Amino acid sequence: AKAAGKGTFRVYETGMTERIQARRLLEIDLRRALALKQFDVVYQPQVDIATGAISGFEALIRWQHPVRGPVSPGEFIPAAEEIGIISAVSEWVLRTACREAMSWPGDISVAVNLSPVQFRNGRLLEVVTSALSATGLPASRLELEITEGALLENSDAVLAVLRSLRALGIRISMDDFGTGYSSLSYLQKFPLDKIKIDRSFIRNIDHEPDRLHLVRAIAALAKGLGMKTTAEGVETLAELQCVRSEGCTEVQGYFTGRPVPAREAAALLSSGVQG
Ligand code: C2E
Ligand code: CA
Ligand code: CA
Ligand code: CA
């Protein structure tokens, strides 16, 4: 037992060292990626449930690592947040998304993810307004997605920034709703236009009565508060039919479209397949 204990310890220690080394490499690579412009942005359709038409696209970052190939944002965004380069990365995504959205027809919007870190440095309003003025995108076509984490700390300052953004005509969405630190008081305190129901509530909703009731309640609550609701991660027709009958106003998921480059997004709009 003693030998096994020792062995286990050694394995654990090796694992730690490897993890730390992997993390250091990731940091170095991330800084280089930013400098060498190894990032891209892809766009996933957001579909209006009532009309079946695409109302906008969510901008999602992609990293093509020269050796590892594509690295998931779920892996590198948290690392970018920790090493303090998320603001630079996000600024690049925002500019790129605003510029590329200019090639889409008039009222199609683009939704950009914000990191909670971006609310801490006091530059967010300026970063957003300068992206709009540099690209010419009207504020009414920009949507910003925030997570509950952004609302946790220094909430008066966050509230002020959100109000200013909204006064410009930008819409604010609550992303991944129902995960993390959800609190219903946020829905009352913060100026929000849309709730995006996390895909963990949508997955298999046609076979999970509990999820159905939760989604129904969230959609009704949002409606009462004058907000839209997006069902995230809809992968099947059965899921789409459920979220439609439960009152969600929008869907985003593989069933209605995977993320694609800006040019393909434009082609989706003009081909009219969304109707
Ligand atoms: P998110 O904001 O919740 O974005 C939706 C994620 O769900 C995307 O993953 C999208 O590809 C994926 N997805 C969409 N439909 C489906 C579906 O039907 N089934 C399944 N299984 N997945 C679906 P992605 O692109 O890997 O991004 C992961 C997360 O990384 C995002 O989650 C977001 O939190 C973060 N992220 C991505 N791009 C950015 C960015 O530019 N800035 C920041 N701050 N975060 C980003
Ligand atoms: Ca999002
Ligand atoms: Ca989400
Ligand atoms: Ca997420």
PDB file of N, CA, C and O in Angstrom, residues 148 176-186 201:
ATOM      1  N   GLU A 148     -22.990  36.107 -16.442  1.00  0.00           N
ATOM      2  CA  GLU A 148     -23.343  36.492 -15.087  1.00  0.00           C
ATOM      3  C   GLU A 148     -22.110  36.906 -14.291  1.00  0.00           C
ATOM      4  O   GLU A 148     -22.199  37.763 -13.413  1.00  0.00           O
ATOM      5  N   ASP A 176     -25.403  32.266 -21.596  1.00  0.00           N
ATOM      6  CA  ASP A 176     -25.304  31.063 -20.756  1.00  0.00           C
ATOM      7  C   ASP A 176     -26.233  31.126 -19.548  1.00  0.00           C
ATOM      8  O   ASP A 176     -25.868  30.673 -18.450  1.00  0.00           O
ATOM      9  N   PHE A 177     -27.423  31.696 -19.736  1.00  0.00           N
ATOM     10  CA  PHE A 177     -28.308  31.897 -18.594  1.00  0.00           C
ATOM     11  C   PHE A 177     -28.644  30.566 -17.918  1.00  0.00           C
ATOM     12  O   PHE A 177     -28.938  29.573 -18.575  1.00  0.00           O
ATOM     13  N   GLY A 178     -28.607  30.566 -16.602  1.00  0.00           N
ATOM     14  CA  GLY A 178     -28.960  29.370 -15.844  1.00  0.00           C
ATOM     15  C   GLY A 178     -27.747  28.605 -15.346  1.00  0.00           C
ATOM     16  O   GLY A 178     -27.872  27.678 -14.568  1.00  0.00           O
ATOM     17  N   THR A 179     -26.559  29.003 -15.800  1.00  0.00           N
ATOM     18  CA  THR A 179     -25.335  28.372 -15.303  1.00  0.00           C
ATOM     19  C   THR A 179     -24.656  29.366 -14.376  1.00  0.00           C
ATOM     20  O   THR A 179     -24.985  30.539 -14.361  1.00  0.00           O
ATOM     21  N   GLY A 180     -23.680  28.911 -13.636  1.00  0.00           N
ATOM     22  CA  GLY A 180     -22.893  29.854 -12.834  1.00  0.00           C
ATOM     23  C   GLY A 180     -23.702  30.486 -11.725  1.00  0.00           C
ATOM     24  O   GLY A 180     -24.398  29.804 -10.983  1.00  0.00           O
ATOM     25  N   TYR A 181     -23.609  31.806 -11.660  1.00  0.00           N
ATOM     26  CA  TYR A 181     -24.121  32.492 -10.480  1.00  0.00           C
ATOM     27  C   TYR A 181     -25.456  33.165 -10.729  1.00  0.00           C
ATOM     28  O   TYR A 181     -25.705  34.257 -10.251  1.00  0.00           O
ATOM     29  N   SER A 182     -26.315  32.514 -11.504  1.00  0.00           N
ATOM     30  CA  SER A 182     -27.608  33.114 -11.838  1.00  0.00           C
ATOM     31  C   SER A 182     -28.320  33.674 -10.633  1.00  0.00           C
ATOM     32  O   SER A 182     -28.429  33.030  -9.612  1.00  0.00           O
ATOM     33  N   SER A 183     -28.811  34.851 -10.798  1.00  0.00           N
ATOM     34  CA  SER A 183     -29.678  35.392  -9.777  1.00  0.00           C
ATOM     35  C   SER A 183     -30.773  36.163 -10.491  1.00  0.00           C
ATOM     36  O   SER A 183     -30.508  36.932 -11.409  1.00  0.00           O
ATOM     37  N   LEU A 184     -32.008  35.933 -10.076  1.00  0.00           N
ATOM     38  CA  LEU A 184     -33.111  36.604 -10.754  1.00  0.00           C
ATOM     39  C   LEU A 184     -33.040  38.106 -10.570  1.00  0.00           C
ATOM     40  O   LEU A 184     -33.541  38.865 -11.377  1.00  0.00           O
ATOM     41  N   SER A 185     -32.368  38.544  -9.503  1.00  0.00           N
ATOM     42  CA  SER A 185     -32.295  39.984  -9.275  1.00  0.00           C
ATOM     43  C   SER A 185     -31.517  40.691 -10.388  1.00  0.00           C
ATOM     44  O   SER A 185     -31.762  41.854 -10.678  1.00  0.00           O
ATOM     45  N   TYR A 186     -30.604  39.960 -11.048  1.00  0.00           N
ATOM     46  CA  TYR A 186     -29.869  40.557 -12.169  1.00  0.00           C
ATOM     47  C   TYR A 186     -30.822  41.022 -13.270  1.00  0.00           C
ATOM     48  O   TYR A 186     -30.587  42.022 -13.928  1.00  0.00           O
ATOM     49  N   PHE A 201     -29.736  23.270 -20.807  1.00  0.00           N
ATOM     50  CA  PHE A 201     -31.184  23.164 -20.582  1.00  0.00           C
ATOM     51  C   PHE A 201     -31.937  22.752 -21.841  1.00  0.00           C
ATOM     52  O   PHE A 201     -33.108  22.403 -21.779  1.00  0.00           O
TER      53      PHE A 201
END
